[in-house]
Amino acid sequence: MTAATASAPRARTRGAASRITGGLLHRLLPLVLLVAAWEAATRAADSAFFPPPSQIARRMRELWLSGPADHLYLSSEAGDSIAPSLGRMFLALVLSVVVGVVLGIALGRSQRVLAYLQPLLQFARVIPPPTLVPVFIVLFELGTQMQVASIIFSAIWPILLNTADGARSVDAVQMDTAQVFRLSALDRIRFVIVPSALPKIFAGLRLALSLSLILMVFSELLPGTSDGLGFMLTNAQSQSDLGTLWSVIVLLGILGYLFNSILLVVERRVLARHRGARKANS
Amino acid sequence: MAHEPTPPRGLPRPGVWARGAAGVAVLFLASELLGRAGIVDRSFLPPASSITARALELAGDTEFLFNVRVTLTAWALGLLIACAVAIPLGLLFGSVPAVNTAVRAIVEFLRPIPSVALIPLAALVLGSGLEMEVPLIVYASSWPILFNTVYGLDDVDPTAKETLRSFGFSRFQVLLRVSLPSAAPFIATGVRLAASIALILAVGTEILSGFGDGLGMFIAQAGNVPDGTTDVLAGTVWAGCLGLVIDTVLGRGEDRLFRWHKAQRSGAS
């Protein structure tokens, strides 16, 4: 940052390139060093519980990337374990977003309805989601239904409450203006309420994403499931297969990082567009 | 309804309370009727009155209270250690930019690992009970505290820092006198987020562990009994109450301690 302000304009392009490589080096080097140190430490310790990273990487390739080239090298194991997990998570996340945003806007725009539901919503939000999984097992029986329901129940609250909060705090002048221009209710939602609630919605979405990843794994760890990454974990645990155990954990970390990055990119684009539109309007 | 301009707090306080109570009563009645009507099997969805009765009964049950105490011990211990680890680390990362960029990549790869995925590994390495629960809670609840501390330090007024530094105060003294107080509200928000995550982990590990004590264990075991749904739901009600008490106490404490600070509450990651 200080380099950016100090550099002369004509040196900017070259400065930017070296800054990016310098920044990358600065960010990635510690990670590389950490992995190397971890490798050395685990080799020295030679503990069955802590396999070295190289071994974990080999096991990961063996597990998920040993398939034929026409399947993008994905093995059948990847289809059996990763696909059902992600499928359930995305189904649940999409449903939570749709229901949470729609209900959140309705609640945010109606003080009275919100007042009726507020205590219930607050209580539902503070129940630790894992406690509800046994309840859902009773209600839905084991399997996809129960898993999707428990993910939805954890992911929907941050989205719903944040959307309601955002929809409630729409600028009154904007609402009045929309009324003067006789915008229909739908247009008001589309052009006024949603844009101004979007930052809050995304903040809720980020919380919901990490919660849904947690609940996805949790609901699969329970006895009675037959597929998914969580099932792979329990299976590996019962066989004391630490290579697989570590591989799944690392994979879940990568997936979580990937989802979060994608969400951040989407957020930046969407918010930038809306901010631009609002600036042009004013 | 959308025709009204939006006043910040439209309804009077008693009105809000009355409506909230009405909402709870309606849900209670609806579930009572649904439970009694026999549309759904009563062992699946017991009427609300019997869940409430059972929950009240459990409040006097010494074994149940013991279970709650076990869960709360793990929760408190984990959260305390997380604070002791994450706040100093956050202060270090936040006040030394070079360390911050260096550690960021490592943190970005560690944080997304869903903490429950570590339960099977922790069970193998650490066994069961408190020895396994507490490290998992510490791992999971350190992140929000760490991030909010770093974020809070980022927000400190640079003029105040420069002023103190020009008076000859050392880096460490500036940190203690300006940065820490100014970051404190953010740290408190992080601790509140961490508290709910710690509760999720405490109950979650107990549900999965299969044996031992704790509120989660109580709920999981009740779920295995053919007629245990009432117990499961009563335990869930208590888990919610615990969450509510923790959230309210920490929220109120935050309001009281940092009344001068208008922190943006929601949306802190």
XYZ file of C-alpha atoms in Angstrom:
551
model
C 0.000 0.000 0.000
C 2.751 2.413 0.909
C 4.604 1.365 -2.213
C 1.536 2.169 -4.299
C 1.244 5.688 -3.024
C 4.962 6.348 -3.356
C 5.449 5.033 -6.888
C 5.520 7.535 -9.714
C 2.734 7.193 -12.336
C 5.042 6.172 -15.174
C 6.457 3.279 -13.196
C 2.983 2.119 -12.309
C 2.607 -0.785 -14.753
C 5.953 -2.299 -13.975
C 5.440 -1.599 -10.303
C 2.069 -3.341 -10.368
C 3.502 -6.487 -11.915
C 6.315 -6.741 -9.434
C 3.935 -5.891 -6.628
C 1.649 -8.747 -7.584
C 4.483 -11.270 -7.765
C 5.941 -9.848 -4.574
C 2.577 -10.057 -2.874
C 2.021 -13.604 -4.054
C 5.457 -14.578 -2.822
C 4.823 -12.897 0.487
C 1.521 -14.715 0.870
C 2.423 -18.116 -0.485
C 5.924 -18.500 0.895
C 4.796 -18.869 4.526
C 2.297 -21.504 3.451
C 4.968 -23.430 1.573
C 7.300 -23.128 4.550
C 4.577 -24.348 6.898
C 3.837 -27.373 4.743
C 7.553 -28.133 4.527
C 7.938 -27.844 8.290
C 4.868 -30.048 8.777
C 6.350 -32.582 6.393
C 9.667 -32.602 8.254
C 8.034 -32.757 11.673
C 5.669 -35.607 10.776
C 8.476 -37.582 9.154
C 10.644 -37.102 12.220
C 7.830 -37.988 14.596
C 6.725 -40.925 12.427
C 3.391 -41.074 14.235
C 0.620 -43.174 12.767
C -1.856 -40.416 13.636
C -0.064 -37.692 11.707
C 0.907 -38.772 8.190
C 3.179 -36.349 6.296
C 1.462 -34.020 3.780
C 3.073 -35.763 0.814
C 1.426 -38.983 1.875
C -1.929 -37.238 2.316
C -1.600 -35.713 -1.159
C -0.810 -39.123 -2.662
C -3.790 -40.648 -0.919
C -6.036 -37.821 -2.135
C -4.959 -38.417 -5.726
C -5.489 -42.119 -5.305
C -8.944 -41.570 -3.843
C -10.412 -38.970 -6.128
C -8.196 -38.288 -9.112
C -7.270 -41.765 -10.302
C -10.123 -42.039 -12.788
C -10.017 -42.118 -16.594
C -9.166 -38.971 -18.548
C -12.609 -38.637 -20.081
C -14.061 -38.213 -16.607
C -11.655 -35.348 -15.898
C -9.604 -37.947 -14.004
C -12.244 -38.076 -11.301
C -12.549 -41.561 -9.895
C -15.817 -43.316 -9.183
C -15.087 -42.789 -5.498
C -15.334 -39.032 -6.129
C -18.777 -39.545 -7.622
C -19.825 -41.686 -4.661
C -18.575 -39.427 -1.911
C -18.158 -35.835 -3.071
C -21.152 -35.574 -5.399
C -23.925 -36.559 -2.942
C -22.499 -34.319 -0.238
C -22.263 -31.285 -2.468
C -25.624 -32.022 -4.062
C -27.353 -32.015 -0.698
C -25.528 -28.933 0.438
C -26.380 -26.916 -2.653
C -29.989 -28.016 -2.680
C -30.302 -26.976 0.947
C -28.447 -23.710 0.420
C -30.541 -22.728 -2.601
C -33.755 -23.513 -0.744
C -32.575 -21.527 2.286
C -31.695 -18.537 0.123
C -35.012 -18.563 -1.724
C -37.139 -19.015 1.390
C -34.942 -16.850 3.609
C -34.812 -13.877 1.234
C -38.525 -13.973 0.364
C -39.625 -14.315 3.977
C -36.959 -11.879 5.122
C -38.176 -9.161 2.761
C -41.785 -9.745 3.769
C -40.891 -9.615 7.465
C -38.602 -6.645 7.044
C -41.318 -4.620 5.337
C -43.994 -5.425 7.880
C -43.283 -4.329 11.401
C -46.381 -6.032 12.732
C -45.704 -9.485 11.341
C -42.088 -9.215 12.471
C -43.265 -8.350 15.988
C -45.401 -11.494 16.060
C -42.596 -13.752 14.922
C -39.526 -12.143 16.467
C -39.322 -14.248 19.684
C -39.792 -17.490 17.746
C -37.181 -16.528 15.175
C -34.691 -15.501 17.827
C -35.211 -18.745 19.696
C -34.843 -20.850 16.557
C -31.626 -19.014 15.767
C -29.952 -19.755 19.104
C -30.732 -23.484 19.196
C -27.416 -25.159 18.350
C -28.234 -26.813 14.996
C -26.746 -30.239 15.843
C -29.325 -30.744 18.595
C -32.045 -30.614 15.973
C -30.518 -33.376 13.898
C -31.934 -36.098 16.206
C -35.297 -34.345 15.948
C -35.106 -34.419 12.165
C -34.106 -38.072 12.258
C -37.372 -38.811 14.048
C -39.412 -36.618 11.713
C -37.893 -37.460 8.358
C -36.144 -40.778 8.947
C -32.520 -41.142 7.925
C -31.330 -40.152 4.512
C -31.222 -37.229 2.151
C -34.474 -35.647 3.355
C -33.287 -35.451 6.920
C -29.852 -34.178 5.904
C -31.229 -31.467 3.652
C -33.722 -30.419 6.329
C -31.047 -30.093 8.993
C -28.796 -28.044 6.697
C -31.697 -25.750 5.806
C -32.584 -25.260 9.445
C -29.096 -24.030 10.248
C -28.501 -21.985 7.104
C -31.820 -20.199 6.839
C -31.679 -18.066 10.006
C -28.686 -15.874 9.193
C -30.127 -15.250 5.714
C -33.659 -14.578 6.940
C -32.737 -12.328 9.857
C -30.147 -10.382 7.885
C -32.519 -9.889 4.960
C -35.254 -8.685 7.298
C -32.781 -6.309 8.890
C -31.679 -5.007 5.509
C -35.209 -4.656 4.160
C -36.280 -2.771 7.266
C -33.533 -0.222 7.037
C -34.299 0.949 3.500
C -33.928 4.683 3.188
C -37.358 6.273 3.785
C -36.741 8.938 1.135
C -36.125 6.238 -1.451
C -39.355 4.502 -0.527
C -41.255 7.788 -0.765
C -39.693 8.509 -4.116
C -40.671 5.075 -5.363
C -44.214 5.789 -4.249
C -44.306 9.152 -5.985
C -43.236 7.474 -9.188
C -45.987 4.909 -8.629
C -43.715 1.916 -8.811
C -45.634 -1.311 -8.377
C -44.955 -3.389 -5.289
C -42.876 -5.807 -7.332
C -40.810 -3.015 -8.860
C -40.310 -1.465 -5.463
C -38.923 -4.756 -4.216
C -36.753 -5.158 -7.272
C -35.356 -1.660 -7.602
C -35.386 -0.278 -4.089
C -35.623 -2.892 -1.351
C -33.450 -5.685 -2.712
C -30.568 -3.435 -3.804
C -30.354 -1.716 -0.447
C -30.677 -4.988 1.463
C -28.067 -6.778 -0.662
C -24.990 -6.110 1.496
C -26.817 -7.524 4.503
C -28.092 -10.486 2.502
C -24.551 -11.336 1.463
C -23.286 -11.035 5.016
C -25.949 -13.535 6.031
C -25.081 -15.748 3.093
C -21.460 -15.947 4.171
C -22.464 -17.149 7.627
C -24.970 -19.559 6.107
C -22.326 -21.029 3.825
C -19.959 -22.009 6.602
C -22.830 -23.285 8.751
C -24.183 -25.408 5.911
C -20.761 -26.951 5.332
C -20.608 -27.836 9.029
C -24.085 -29.330 9.052
C -23.504 -31.189 5.801
C -20.599 -33.032 7.386
C -22.373 -33.419 10.720
C -25.516 -34.944 9.242
C -23.398 -37.462 7.360
C -21.347 -38.433 10.386
C -24.375 -39.931 12.077
C -24.806 -43.692 12.039
C -27.174 -44.807 9.324
C -25.864 -42.711 6.421
C -24.477 -44.581 3.462
C -22.689 -42.027 1.314
C -21.014 -38.642 1.327
C -17.805 -37.212 2.717
C -18.996 -37.456 6.310
C -19.682 -41.137 5.809
C -16.164 -41.542 4.435
C -14.878 -39.962 7.632
C -16.750 -42.300 9.990
C -15.863 -45.237 7.826
C -12.184 -44.331 7.909
C -12.407 -43.753 11.650
C -13.796 -47.214 12.308
C -10.991 -48.743 10.239
C -8.354 -46.409 11.724
C -7.512 -45.408 8.154
C -5.777 -42.133 8.962
C -4.692 -41.442 5.391
C -8.277 -41.267 4.207
C -9.337 -39.335 7.305
C -6.758 -36.621 6.662
C -7.522 -36.599 2.936
C -11.201 -35.887 3.543
C -10.371 -33.143 6.038
C -7.975 -31.462 3.613
C -10.506 -31.815 0.786
C -13.200 -30.210 2.934
C -10.836 -27.328 3.691
C -10.181 -26.850 -0.025
C -13.888 -26.991 -0.825
C -14.705 -24.497 1.931
C -12.021 -22.143 0.680
C -13.288 -22.491 -2.889
C -16.928 -21.809 -1.980
C -15.992 -18.807 0.092
C -13.856 -17.375 -2.706
C -16.638 -17.882 -5.241
C -19.120 -16.193 -2.939
C -16.767 -13.250 -2.425
C -16.320 -12.812 -6.193
C -20.085 -12.952 -6.775
C -20.667 -10.542 -3.909
C -18.165 -8.055 -5.224
C -19.644 -8.126 -8.729
C -23.266 -7.920 -7.634
C -22.690 -5.222 -5.082
C -20.518 -3.203 -7.460
C -23.227 -3.274 -10.104
C -25.887 -2.165 -7.670
C -23.722 0.485 -6.162
C -22.984 1.775 -9.638
C -26.680 1.806 -10.512
C -27.503 3.712 -7.377
C -24.795 6.231 -8.000
C -26.126 6.811 -11.517
C -29.615 7.267 -10.113
C -28.747 9.865 -7.565
C -48.059 -2.077 4.320
C -45.243 -1.034 2.062
C -46.948 2.333 1.637
C -45.769 3.509 4.993
C -42.437 5.215 5.149
C -40.189 3.180 7.375
C -39.774 4.599 10.832
C -36.820 3.083 12.659
C -38.924 1.762 15.513
C -42.567 2.052 14.595
C -44.305 0.012 17.246
C -44.360 0.880 20.923
C -42.540 -1.496 23.234
C -45.609 -3.094 24.920
C -47.096 -3.689 21.474
C -44.017 -5.562 20.383
C -44.055 -7.657 23.538
C -47.739 -8.484 23.228
C -47.386 -9.482 19.608
C -44.358 -11.613 20.375
C -46.250 -13.403 23.120
C -49.197 -13.886 20.778
C -46.936 -15.418 18.158
C -45.492 -17.871 20.654
C -48.983 -18.743 21.924
C -50.271 -19.404 18.402
C -47.388 -21.733 17.614
C -47.834 -23.490 20.933
C -51.558 -24.006 20.313
C -51.010 -25.116 16.727
C -48.490 -27.752 17.727
C -50.719 -28.803 20.620
C -53.661 -29.307 18.255
C -51.507 -31.040 15.665
C -50.133 -33.336 18.335
C -53.552 -34.188 19.741
C -55.462 -34.454 16.468
C -53.721 -37.666 15.591
C -52.874 -36.608 12.026
C -49.239 -37.255 12.808
C -48.184 -40.131 15.014
C -47.955 -38.841 18.557
C -44.609 -40.514 19.101
C -43.269 -38.433 16.201
C -44.686 -35.077 17.167
C -45.848 -34.945 20.761
C -48.149 -32.054 21.760
C -46.433 -28.905 23.003
C -47.841 -29.221 26.516
C -46.224 -32.594 27.102
C -42.875 -31.291 25.798
C -43.107 -28.310 28.136
C -44.101 -30.520 31.045
C -41.190 -32.843 30.349
C -38.785 -29.911 30.022
C -39.895 -28.564 33.408
C -39.576 -32.012 34.927
C -36.016 -32.269 33.574
C -35.109 -28.999 35.289
C -35.456 -30.828 38.606
C -33.726 -33.982 37.429
C -30.241 -34.223 38.965
C -28.903 -36.469 36.229
C -30.086 -34.082 33.521
C -28.601 -31.115 35.368
C -25.332 -33.010 35.633
C -25.380 -33.485 31.866
C -25.995 -29.781 31.334
C -23.129 -28.963 33.661
C -20.768 -31.239 31.705
C -21.676 -29.466 28.466
C -21.320 -26.034 30.013
C -17.926 -26.931 31.486
C -16.609 -27.964 28.089
C -18.144 -24.849 26.544
C -16.667 -22.442 29.095
C -13.250 -24.079 29.142
C -13.040 -24.111 25.356
C -14.174 -20.522 25.027
C -11.742 -19.306 27.710
C -8.783 -21.022 26.083
C -9.885 -19.708 22.689
C -9.910 -16.154 24.084
C -6.508 -16.659 25.707
C -5.074 -17.909 22.418
C -6.887 -15.827 19.819
C -6.829 -12.342 21.349
C -3.005 -12.148 21.773
C -2.531 -13.709 18.327
C -5.001 -11.238 16.857
C -3.163 -8.351 18.516
C 0.097 -9.605 17.071
C -1.318 -10.060 13.550
C -3.175 -6.798 13.668
C -0.314 -4.638 14.862
C 2.480 -6.090 12.739
C 1.430 -5.920 9.065
C 4.283 -8.153 7.895
C 3.125 -10.977 10.167
C -0.447 -10.424 9.056
C 0.228 -10.914 5.341
C 2.520 -13.821 6.078
C -0.018 -15.654 8.201
C -3.068 -14.768 6.126
C -2.513 -17.517 3.537
C -2.103 -20.144 6.248
C -5.185 -18.933 8.073
C -7.214 -18.848 4.869
C -6.506 -22.523 4.338
C -7.110 -23.605 7.922
C -10.286 -21.666 8.613
C -12.609 -23.216 6.012
C -12.065 -26.722 7.385
C -15.441 -27.450 8.955
C -14.707 -28.129 12.597
C -17.051 -31.115 12.863
C -14.983 -32.912 10.228
C -12.225 -33.037 12.817
C -14.389 -34.985 15.263
C -13.483 -38.458 13.898
C -9.783 -37.560 13.841
C -9.921 -36.086 17.331
C -11.739 -39.167 18.562
C -8.944 -41.382 17.264
C -6.096 -39.229 18.518
C -7.526 -37.826 21.745
C -10.068 -40.390 22.833
C -13.361 -39.080 24.140
C -14.751 -36.729 26.724
C -13.400 -33.336 27.745
C -9.901 -34.000 26.348
C -11.335 -34.247 22.869
C -14.196 -31.786 23.188
C -12.209 -28.816 24.455
C -9.510 -28.760 21.735
C -12.206 -28.952 19.059
C -14.121 -26.084 20.672
C -10.917 -24.052 20.912
C -10.145 -24.688 17.241
C -13.602 -23.732 16.043
C -14.225 -20.722 18.260
C -10.802 -19.104 17.885
C -11.453 -17.918 14.327
C -14.143 -15.300 14.950
C -12.206 -13.886 17.918
C -8.985 -13.765 15.915
C -10.604 -12.132 12.903
C -12.524 -9.567 14.885
C -9.407 -8.617 16.845
C -7.437 -8.071 13.652
C -10.352 -6.205 12.113
C -10.766 -4.063 15.227
C -7.096 -3.069 15.237
C -7.453 -2.100 11.603
C -10.139 0.377 12.610
C -8.100 2.282 15.206
C -7.821 6.019 14.664
C -4.287 6.555 13.281
C -4.128 10.115 14.611
C -4.564 8.917 18.189
C -1.770 6.394 17.705
C 0.559 8.966 16.145
C -0.177 11.448 18.911
C 0.762 8.989 21.604
C 3.820 7.875 19.702
C 4.994 11.463 19.336
C 4.721 11.798 23.105
C 7.331 9.088 23.320
C 5.171 6.129 24.244
C 6.503 2.765 23.122
C 4.746 0.567 20.563
C 3.516 -1.711 23.292
C 2.144 1.156 25.372
C 0.337 2.568 22.337
C -1.151 -0.863 21.794
C -2.372 -1.049 25.380
C -3.615 2.526 25.681
C -5.161 3.216 22.272
C -5.452 0.149 20.082
C -6.775 -2.340 22.605
C -9.551 -0.158 24.056
C -10.619 0.942 20.606
C -10.665 -2.649 19.316
C -12.405 -4.012 22.412
C -15.984 -3.760 21.071
C -15.002 -5.720 17.979
C -13.267 -8.329 20.103
C -16.406 -8.615 22.238
C -18.526 -9.209 19.135
C -16.077 -11.917 18.111
C -16.346 -13.559 21.517
C -20.141 -13.535 21.255
C -19.998 -15.241 17.854
C -17.441 -17.686 19.227
C -19.702 -18.503 22.179
C -22.470 -19.775 19.915
C -20.004 -21.736 17.784
C -18.539 -23.272 20.940
C -22.008 -24.405 21.996
C -22.612 -25.960 18.563
C -19.364 -27.889 18.875
C -19.932 -28.915 22.493
C -23.360 -30.363 21.786
C -22.317 -31.721 18.391
C -19.352 -33.737 19.632
C -21.494 -35.171 22.412
C -24.196 -36.265 19.992
C -21.611 -38.042 17.853
C -19.397 -39.493 20.562
C -21.832 -42.291 21.370
C -21.047 -42.508 25.069
C -20.177 -40.270 27.991
C -22.134 -37.389 29.512
C -23.509 -34.092 28.362
C -26.628 -32.474 27.018
C -25.900 -33.689 23.502
C -25.452 -37.205 24.827
C -28.824 -36.973 26.548
C -30.512 -35.919 23.316
C -28.748 -38.547 21.222
C -29.619 -41.349 23.621
C -33.222 -40.227 23.872
C -33.379 -40.362 20.076
C -32.504 -44.056 20.136
C -35.308 -44.970 22.525
C -38.544 -45.864 20.703
C -40.666 -43.413 22.658
C -37.995 -40.805 23.306
C -39.175 -37.989 21.043
C -40.568 -36.013 23.967
C -37.162 -36.232 25.647
C -35.376 -35.238 22.440
C -37.560 -32.171 22.027
C -37.430 -31.249 25.712
C -33.623 -31.480 25.578
C -33.622 -29.344 22.434
C -35.743 -26.731 24.203
C -33.155 -26.601 26.971
C -30.330 -26.377 24.451
C -32.130 -23.417 22.897
C -32.582 -21.845 26.330
C -28.861 -22.230 26.995
C -28.120 -20.561 23.678
C -30.568 -17.791 24.486
C -29.133 -17.153 27.947
C -25.573 -17.105 26.635
C -26.487 -14.818 23.756
C -28.508 -12.445 25.949
C -25.936 -12.224 28.720
C -23.075 -11.560 26.310
C -25.167 -9.145 24.242
C -26.270 -7.167 27.297
C -22.736 -7.135 28.676
C -21.496 -5.817 25.358
C -24.137 -3.065 25.313
C -23.296 -2.006 28.834
C -19.519 -2.085 28.456
C -19.348 -0.413 25.097
C -22.264 1.955 25.131
C -20.019 4.598 23.646
C -19.309 2.499 20.643
C -21.796 2.086 17.838
C -20.519 -1.187 16.510
C -22.259 -2.695 13.542
C -23.518 -5.827 15.167
C -24.634 -8.155 12.422
C -22.481 -9.069 9.512
C -19.270 -9.325 11.436
C -17.742 -12.436 9.950
